PDB file of C-alpha atoms in Angstrom:
ATOM      1  CA  ASP A   1      -0.506  -0.056   0.182  1.00  0.00           C
ATOM      2  CA  ALA A   2       1.020   3.271  -0.717  1.00  0.00           C
ATOM      3  CA  MET A   3       2.397   5.057   2.457  1.00  0.00           C
ATOM      4  CA  VAL A   4       4.389   7.591   4.266  1.00  0.00           C
ATOM      5  CA  ILE A   5       6.696   6.653   6.893  1.00  0.00           C
ATOM      6  CA  GLN A   6       8.313   7.923   9.889  1.00  0.00           C
ATOM      7  CA  ASN A   7      11.115   6.870  11.753  1.00  0.00           C
ATOM      8  CA  PRO A   8      11.367   6.351  14.351  1.00  0.00           C
ATOM      9  CA  ARG A   9       7.914   6.213  16.125  1.00  0.00           C
ATOM     10  CA  TYR A  10       9.780   7.302  19.791  1.00  0.00           C
ATOM     11  CA  GLN A  11      12.789   9.736  19.664  1.00  0.00           C
ATOM     12  CA  VAL A  12      14.313  10.657  23.281  1.00  0.00           C
ATOM     13  CA  THR A  13      16.647  13.064  23.150  1.00  0.00           C
ATOM     14  CA  GLN A  14      18.570  15.457  25.901  1.00  0.00           C
ATOM     15  CA  PHE A  15      18.185  19.165  25.760  1.00  0.00           C
ATOM     16  CA  GLY A  16      20.579  20.841  23.320  1.00  0.00           C
ATOM     17  CA  LYS A  17      21.555  17.356  21.446  1.00  0.00           C
ATOM     18  CA  PRO A  18      20.142  17.393  17.587  1.00  0.00           C
ATOM     19  CA  VAL A  19      17.975  15.085  16.889  1.00  0.00           C
ATOM     20  CA  THR A  20      17.066  14.173  12.628  1.00  0.00           C
ATOM     21  CA  LEU A  21      13.520  12.505  12.186  1.00  0.00           C
ATOM     22  CA  SER A  22      12.624  10.839   8.376  1.00  0.00           C
ATOM     23  CA  CYS A  23      10.011  10.478   6.405  1.00  0.00           C
ATOM     24  CA  SER A  24       9.409   8.636   3.306  1.00  0.00           C
ATOM     25  CA  GLN A  25       6.354   8.648   0.840  1.00  0.00           C
ATOM     26  CA  THR A  26       5.568   5.932  -1.456  1.00  0.00           C
ATOM     27  CA  LEU A  27       2.834   7.651  -2.903  1.00  0.00           C
ATOM     28  CA  ASN A  28       5.116  10.079  -5.279  1.00  0.00           C
ATOM     29  CA  HIS A  29       3.379  13.145  -4.437  1.00  0.00           C
ATOM     30  CA  ASN A  30       4.888  16.870  -5.005  1.00  0.00           C
ATOM     31  CA  VAL A  31       4.579  17.923  -1.792  1.00  0.00           C
ATOM     32  CA  MET A  32       5.820  17.147   1.759  1.00  0.00           C
ATOM     33  CA  TYR A  33       5.074  18.877   5.058  1.00  0.00           C
ATOM     34  CA  TRP A  34       6.243  18.860   8.861  1.00  0.00           C
ATOM     35  CA  TYR A  35       3.706  19.557  11.374  1.00  0.00           C
ATOM     36  CA  GLN A  36       4.405  19.828  15.008  1.00  0.00           C
ATOM     37  CA  GLN A  37       1.326  18.746  17.210  1.00  0.00           C
ATOM     38  CA  LYS A  38       1.667  19.373  20.881  1.00  0.00           C
ATOM     39  CA  SER A  39      -0.677  17.769  23.473  1.00  0.00           C
ATOM     40  CA  SER A  40      -4.343  18.355  23.029  1.00  0.00           C
ATOM     41  CA  GLN A  41      -3.133  21.417  20.460  1.00  0.00           C
ATOM     42  CA  ALA A  42      -4.157  21.196  16.565  1.00  0.00           C
ATOM     43  CA  PRO A  43      -1.031  20.624  14.128  1.00  0.00           C
ATOM     44  CA  LYS A  44       1.567  23.166  13.311  1.00  0.00           C
ATOM     45  CA  LEU A  45       2.697  23.638   9.852  1.00  0.00           C
ATOM     46  CA  LEU A  46       6.302  24.384  10.281  1.00  0.00           C
ATOM     47  CA  PHE A  47       7.449  24.155   6.634  1.00  0.00           C
ATOM     48  CA  HIS A  48       6.269  22.654   3.402  1.00  0.00           C
ATOM     49  CA  TYR A  49       8.124  21.632   0.132  1.00  0.00           C
ATOM     50  CA  TYR A  50       7.058  21.600  -3.168  1.00  0.00           C
ATOM     51  CA  ASP A  51       9.386  18.635  -5.269  1.00  0.00           C
ATOM     52  CA  LYS A  52      12.580  20.873  -3.814  1.00  0.00           C
ATOM     53  CA  ASP A  53      11.401  24.216  -3.230  1.00  0.00           C
ATOM     54  CA  PHE A  54      11.195  24.962   0.305  1.00  0.00           C
ATOM     55  CA  ASN A  55       8.591  27.166   1.922  1.00  0.00           C
ATOM     56  CA  ASN A  56       8.845  27.713   5.083  1.00  0.00           C
ATOM     57  CA  GLU A  57       6.248  29.028   7.910  1.00  0.00           C
ATOM     58  CA  ALA A  58       7.199  33.275   9.287  1.00  0.00           C
ATOM     59  CA  ASP A  59       6.617  32.351  12.651  1.00  0.00           C
ATOM     60  CA  THR A  60       9.560  28.638  12.477  1.00  0.00           C
ATOM     61  CA  PRO A  61      11.925  28.922  14.895  1.00  0.00           C
ATOM     62  CA  ASP A  62      15.482  29.236  13.252  1.00  0.00           C
ATOM     63  CA  ASN A  63      16.207  26.140  15.408  1.00  0.00           C
ATOM     64  CA  PHE A  64      14.209  23.812  13.058  1.00  0.00           C
ATOM     65  CA  GLN A  65      15.699  23.354   9.479  1.00  0.00           C
ATOM     66  CA  SER A  66      14.713  20.660   6.436  1.00  0.00           C
ATOM     67  CA  ARG A  67      15.714  18.646   3.862  1.00  0.00           C
ATOM     68  CA  ARG A  68      14.185  16.589   0.847  1.00  0.00           C
ATOM     69  CA  PRO A  69      17.620  14.989  -0.974  1.00  0.00           C
ATOM     70  CA  ASN A  70      14.800  13.810  -3.503  1.00  0.00           C
ATOM     71  CA  THR A  71      10.534  12.920  -3.845  1.00  0.00           C
ATOM     72  CA  SER A  72      10.221  10.504  -1.619  1.00  0.00           C
ATOM     73  CA  PHE A  73      12.448  11.331   1.269  1.00  0.00           C
ATOM     74  CA  CYS A  74      12.767  14.419   3.579  1.00  0.00           C
ATOM     75  CA  PHE A  75      14.081  14.959   7.108  1.00  0.00           C
ATOM     76  CA  LEU A  76      13.549  17.483  10.024  1.00  0.00           C
ATOM     77  CA  ASP A  77      16.801  18.317  11.876  1.00  0.00           C
ATOM     78  CA  ILE A  78      16.374  19.692  15.468  1.00  0.00           C
ATOM     79  CA  ARG A  79      19.579  21.680  15.793  1.00  0.00           C
ATOM     80  CA  SER A  80      19.256  22.424  19.703  1.00  0.00           C
ATOM     81  CA  PRO A  81      16.520  20.762  21.274  1.00  0.00           C
ATOM     82  CA  GLY A  82      14.581  22.960  24.167  1.00  0.00           C
ATOM     83  CA  LEU A  83      11.928  21.153  26.422  1.00  0.00           C
ATOM     84  CA  GLY A  84       9.125  22.910  24.556  1.00  0.00           C
ATOM     85  CA  ASP A  85      10.348  21.377  21.265  1.00  0.00           C
ATOM     86  CA  ALA A  86       8.803  17.930  22.578  1.00  0.00           C
ATOM     87  CA  ALA A  87       5.740  17.026  20.624  1.00  0.00           C
ATOM     88  CA  MET A  88       4.999  14.878  17.990  1.00  0.00           C
ATOM     89  CA  TYR A  89       6.129  15.871  14.335  1.00  0.00           C
ATOM     90  CA  LEU A  90       4.021  14.793  12.282  1.00  0.00           C
ATOM     91  CA  CYS A  91       4.897  14.230   8.178  1.00  0.00           C
ATOM     92  CA  ALA A  92       1.988  14.816   5.385  1.00  0.00           C
ATOM     93  CA  THR A  93       2.012  14.290   1.402  1.00  0.00           C
ATOM     94  CA  SER A  94       0.020  15.750  -1.003  1.00  0.00           C
ATOM     95  CA  ARG A  95      -0.170  15.179  -4.722  1.00  0.00           C
ATOM     96  CA  ASP A  96      -0.028  19.206  -5.623  1.00  0.00           C
ATOM     97  CA  TYR A  97      -1.255  22.587  -3.580  1.00  0.00           C
ATOM     98  CA  GLY A  98      -5.031  23.290  -3.946  1.00  0.00           C
ATOM     99  CA  PRO A  99      -7.784  21.432  -2.321  1.00  0.00           C
ATOM    100  CA  GLN A 100      -5.944  18.210  -2.825  1.00  0.00           C
ATOM    101  CA  ARG A 101      -6.179  16.110   0.530  1.00  0.00           C
ATOM    102  CA  GLN A 102      -2.635  15.231   3.041  1.00  0.00           C
ATOM    103  CA  PHE A 103      -2.136  12.256   3.799  1.00  0.00           C
ATOM    104  CA  PHE A 104      -0.191  11.921   7.326  1.00  0.00           C
ATOM    105  CA  GLY A 105       2.735   9.666   8.692  1.00  0.00           C
ATOM    106  CA  PRO A 106       1.751   8.262  11.929  1.00  0.00           C
ATOM    107  CA  GLY A 107       4.039  10.964  13.574  1.00  0.00           C
ATOM    108  CA  THR A 108       7.195  10.966  15.513  1.00  0.00           C
ATOM    109  CA  ARG A 109       6.780  11.174  19.441  1.00  0.00           C
ATOM    110  CA  LEU A 110      10.270  13.601  20.536  1.00  0.00           C
ATOM    111  CA  THR A 111      10.970  13.520  23.924  1.00  0.00           C
ATOM    112  CA  VAL A 112      13.473  16.203  24.752  1.00  0.00           C
ATOM    113  CA  LEU A 113      15.156  15.228  28.889  1.00  0.00           C
TER     114      LEU A 113
ATOM    115  CA  GLY B   1      -5.231  36.962  12.012  1.00  0.00           C
ATOM    116  CA  GLN B   2      -6.501  33.109  11.185  1.00  0.00           C
ATOM    117  CA  SER B   3      -8.900  31.406  13.784  1.00  0.00           C
ATOM    118  CA  LEU B   4     -10.819  28.467  13.711  1.00  0.00           C
ATOM    119  CA  GLU B   5     -13.132  27.885  16.337  1.00  0.00           C
ATOM    120  CA  GLN B   6     -14.678  24.526  17.817  1.00  0.00           C
ATOM    121  CA  PRO B   7     -16.223  22.824  20.907  1.00  0.00           C
ATOM    122  CA  SER B   8     -13.779  21.393  22.874  1.00  0.00           C
ATOM    123  CA  GLU B   9     -15.055  18.252  23.827  1.00  0.00           C
ATOM    124  CA  VAL B  10     -18.615  16.116  23.157  1.00  0.00           C
ATOM    125  CA  THR B  11     -19.864  12.982  24.336  1.00  0.00           C
ATOM    126  CA  ALA B  12     -22.773  10.793  23.001  1.00  0.00           C
ATOM    127  CA  VAL B  13     -24.124   7.381  23.291  1.00  0.00           C
ATOM    128  CA  GLU B  14     -23.929   4.812  20.265  1.00  0.00           C
ATOM    129  CA  GLY B  15     -25.997   4.953  17.887  1.00  0.00           C
ATOM    130  CA  ALA B  16     -26.282   8.722  18.380  1.00  0.00           C
ATOM    131  CA  ILE B  17     -26.183  11.527  15.386  1.00  0.00           C
ATOM    132  CA  VAL B  18     -23.502  14.382  16.838  1.00  0.00           C
ATOM    133  CA  GLN B  19     -22.709  17.187  15.060  1.00  0.00           C
ATOM    134  CA  ILE B  20     -19.084  19.292  15.620  1.00  0.00           C
ATOM    135  CA  ASN B  21     -19.833  22.691  14.554  1.00  0.00           C
ATOM    136  CA  CYS B  22     -16.234  25.017  12.910  1.00  0.00           C
ATOM    137  CA  THR B  23     -16.634  29.029  12.587  1.00  0.00           C
ATOM    138  CA  TYR B  24     -13.476  30.216  11.295  1.00  0.00           C
ATOM    139  CA  GLN B  25     -11.966  33.672  10.542  1.00  0.00           C
ATOM    140  CA  THR B  26      -9.128  33.756   7.573  1.00  0.00           C
ATOM    141  CA  SER B  27      -7.547  35.951   5.464  1.00  0.00           C
ATOM    142  CA  GLY B  28      -8.277  33.714   2.544  1.00  0.00           C
ATOM    143  CA  PHE B  29     -10.365  30.830   2.103  1.00  0.00           C
ATOM    144  CA  TYR B  30     -10.862  27.595  -0.459  1.00  0.00           C
ATOM    145  CA  GLY B  31     -12.637  25.487   1.475  1.00  0.00           C
ATOM    146  CA  LEU B  32     -13.314  23.867   4.538  1.00  0.00           C
ATOM    147  CA  SER B  33     -11.836  20.042   5.164  1.00  0.00           C
ATOM    148  CA  TRP B  34     -12.211  17.955   8.152  1.00  0.00           C
ATOM    149  CA  TYR B  35      -9.139  15.358   9.890  1.00  0.00           C
ATOM    150  CA  GLN B  36      -9.966  12.392  12.313  1.00  0.00           C
ATOM    151  CA  GLN B  37      -7.157  11.606  14.656  1.00  0.00           C
ATOM    152  CA  HIS B  38      -7.021   8.983  17.393  1.00  0.00           C
ATOM    153  CA  ASP B  39      -5.330   8.877  20.132  1.00  0.00           C
ATOM    154  CA  GLY B  40      -1.526   8.770  19.218  1.00  0.00           C
ATOM    155  CA  GLY B  41      -2.243   8.437  15.885  1.00  0.00           C
ATOM    156  CA  ALA B  42      -1.734  10.393  12.715  1.00  0.00           C
ATOM    157  CA  PRO B  43      -4.697  12.799  11.128  1.00  0.00           C
ATOM    158  CA  THR B  44      -7.269  11.179   8.724  1.00  0.00           C
ATOM    159  CA  PHE B  45      -8.816  12.753   6.040  1.00  0.00           C
ATOM    160  CA  LEU B  46     -12.569  12.682   6.365  1.00  0.00           C
ATOM    161  CA  SER B  47     -14.207  15.240   3.877  1.00  0.00           C
ATOM    162  CA  TYR B  48     -13.769  18.561   1.763  1.00  0.00           C
ATOM    163  CA  ASN B  49     -15.794  21.720   1.517  1.00  0.00           C
ATOM    164  CA  GLY B  50     -14.804  23.706  -1.551  1.00  0.00           C
ATOM    165  CA  LEU B  51     -18.599  24.717  -1.886  1.00  0.00           C
ATOM    166  CA  ASP B  52     -21.829  25.870  -0.074  1.00  0.00           C
ATOM    167  CA  GLY B  53     -23.892  23.109   0.752  1.00  0.00           C
ATOM    168  CA  LEU B  54     -24.066  19.337   2.233  1.00  0.00           C
ATOM    169  CA  GLU B  55     -21.377  16.805   1.285  1.00  0.00           C
ATOM    170  CA  GLU B  56     -21.992  12.614   2.400  1.00  0.00           C
ATOM    171  CA  THR B  57     -19.622  10.240   2.853  1.00  0.00           C
ATOM    172  CA  GLY B  58     -21.506   7.067   4.538  1.00  0.00           C
ATOM    173  CA  ARG B  59     -21.694   7.930   8.103  1.00  0.00           C
ATOM    174  CA  PHE B  60     -20.142  10.987   7.939  1.00  0.00           C
ATOM    175  CA  SER B  61     -21.612  14.351   6.397  1.00  0.00           C
ATOM    176  CA  SER B  62     -20.113  17.844   5.768  1.00  0.00           C
ATOM    177  CA  PHE B  63     -21.537  21.193   5.755  1.00  0.00           C
ATOM    178  CA  LEU B  64     -20.356  24.452   4.480  1.00  0.00           C
ATOM    179  CA  SER B  65     -21.960  28.198   4.459  1.00  0.00           C
ATOM    180  CA  ARG B  66     -19.256  30.684   3.354  1.00  0.00           C
ATOM    181  CA  SER B  67     -21.152  34.038   3.869  1.00  0.00           C
ATOM    182  CA  ASP B  68     -21.610  32.306   7.633  1.00  0.00           C
ATOM    183  CA  SER B  69     -18.113  31.555   8.131  1.00  0.00           C
ATOM    184  CA  TYR B  70     -19.278  28.221   9.293  1.00  0.00           C
ATOM    185  CA  GLY B  71     -19.335  24.235   8.646  1.00  0.00           C
ATOM    186  CA  TYR B  72     -20.051  21.532  10.391  1.00  0.00           C
ATOM    187  CA  LEU B  73     -19.279  17.546  10.250  1.00  0.00           C
ATOM    188  CA  LEU B  74     -22.222  15.210  10.987  1.00  0.00           C
ATOM    189  CA  LEU B  75     -21.774  11.599  12.605  1.00  0.00           C
ATOM    190  CA  GLN B  76     -24.476   9.146  12.369  1.00  0.00           C
ATOM    191  CA  GLU B  77     -25.105   6.064  13.628  1.00  0.00           C
ATOM    192  CA  LEU B  78     -22.503   6.373  16.206  1.00  0.00           C
ATOM    193  CA  GLN B  79     -19.436   4.011  17.112  1.00  0.00           C
ATOM    194  CA  MET B  80     -16.858   3.302  19.379  1.00  0.00           C
ATOM    195  CA  LYS B  81     -14.663   3.689  17.382  1.00  0.00           C
ATOM    196  CA  ASP B  82     -15.765   7.482  16.234  1.00  0.00           C
ATOM    197  CA  SER B  83     -14.354   7.964  20.018  1.00  0.00           C
ATOM    198  CA  ALA B  84     -11.736  10.435  18.103  1.00  0.00           C
ATOM    199  CA  SER B  85     -10.380  14.517  18.503  1.00  0.00           C
ATOM    200  CA  TYR B  86     -12.137  16.292  14.867  1.00  0.00           C
ATOM    201  CA  PHE B  87     -10.186  19.111  13.251  1.00  0.00           C
ATOM    202  CA  CYS B  88     -11.275  21.341  10.798  1.00  0.00           C
ATOM    203  CA  ALA B  89      -9.368  23.057   8.698  1.00  0.00           C
ATOM    204  CA  VAL B  90      -9.616  25.666   6.240  1.00  0.00           C
ATOM    205  CA  ARG B  91      -7.514  26.199   2.543  1.00  0.00           C
ATOM    206  CA  ASP B  92      -5.543  29.904   3.648  1.00  0.00           C
ATOM    207  CA  ARG B  93      -2.765  31.448   1.840  1.00  0.00           C
ATOM    208  CA  GLY B  94      -0.119  31.564   3.434  1.00  0.00           C
ATOM    209  CA  ASN B  95       2.746  34.399   3.932  1.00  0.00           C
ATOM    210  CA  THR B  96       4.376  32.402   0.697  1.00  0.00           C
ATOM    211  CA  GLY B  97       1.837  32.825  -1.500  1.00  0.00           C
ATOM    212  CA  PHE B  98       0.409  28.628  -1.428  1.00  0.00           C
ATOM    213  CA  GLN B  99      -2.638  27.550   0.133  1.00  0.00           C
ATOM    214  CA  LYS B 100      -2.080  25.826   3.278  1.00  0.00           C
ATOM    215  CA  LEU B 101      -3.873  24.397   6.064  1.00  0.00           C
ATOM    216  CA  VAL B 102      -5.076  25.604   9.199  1.00  0.00           C
ATOM    217  CA  PHE B 103      -6.433  23.622  11.537  1.00  0.00           C
ATOM    218  CA  GLY B 104      -9.085  24.181  13.974  1.00  0.00           C
ATOM    219  CA  THR B 105      -8.637  23.902  18.068  1.00  0.00           C
ATOM    220  CA  GLY B 106     -10.330  20.554  17.795  1.00  0.00           C
ATOM    221  CA  THR B 107     -12.890  18.601  19.349  1.00  0.00           C
ATOM    222  CA  ARG B 108     -13.218  15.464  21.772  1.00  0.00           C
ATOM    223  CA  LEU B 109     -16.127  13.463  20.571  1.00  0.00           C
ATOM    224  CA  LEU B 110     -16.684  10.787  23.817  1.00  0.00           C
ATOM    225  CA  VAL B 111     -18.664   7.703  22.536  1.00  0.00           C
ATOM    226  CA  SER B 112     -20.111   5.662  25.555  1.00  0.00           C
ATOM    227  CA  PRO B 113     -22.260   2.547  25.077  1.00  0.00           C
TER     228      PRO B 113
END
């Protein structure tokens, strides 16, 4: 089945220790998104790629970076995680912009000690 | 700014009908979507309304009134497995010019026997 895969599902890191989360998709979609979702809150868009064109939300902290080396893979790098970065990180894809449904991965739950 | 308001929690019994409302204020509007999210899981797409009126998909229906900036999700013949959080999401034009999803505050639905 075509799908969105995220690894790892659970990640524990220490305060200030860089961490990388990965996402892959078999849907061959043009757009890949990264969302942050804190407990009992709505998903918040961090940034997205249309193919290799990167688009950053204005309020996304510089601490968060992303890479998309090819159509299938996208990475979220948190350079110096703080306690406030503990959250579920969701990767999503859509075929294109416009009224396209987004397909979400299962998420990576990040714990910062 | 952008805001989407939903009730925080709704309770109902199996077999009942429940309506989850969503009111929105956004700078642009390109349609209203609904997503379901079980605890610890990923959001999954339920429905999309680009135009006014009712869209029906099995036990779920969604309604939109653009003049009232209002929509709702109607769930019929409730089942225990429908216990989840439900998010409305508006397609809005982001700071980079592309259409992005802005999620509502989310409604937690609890279905009891």
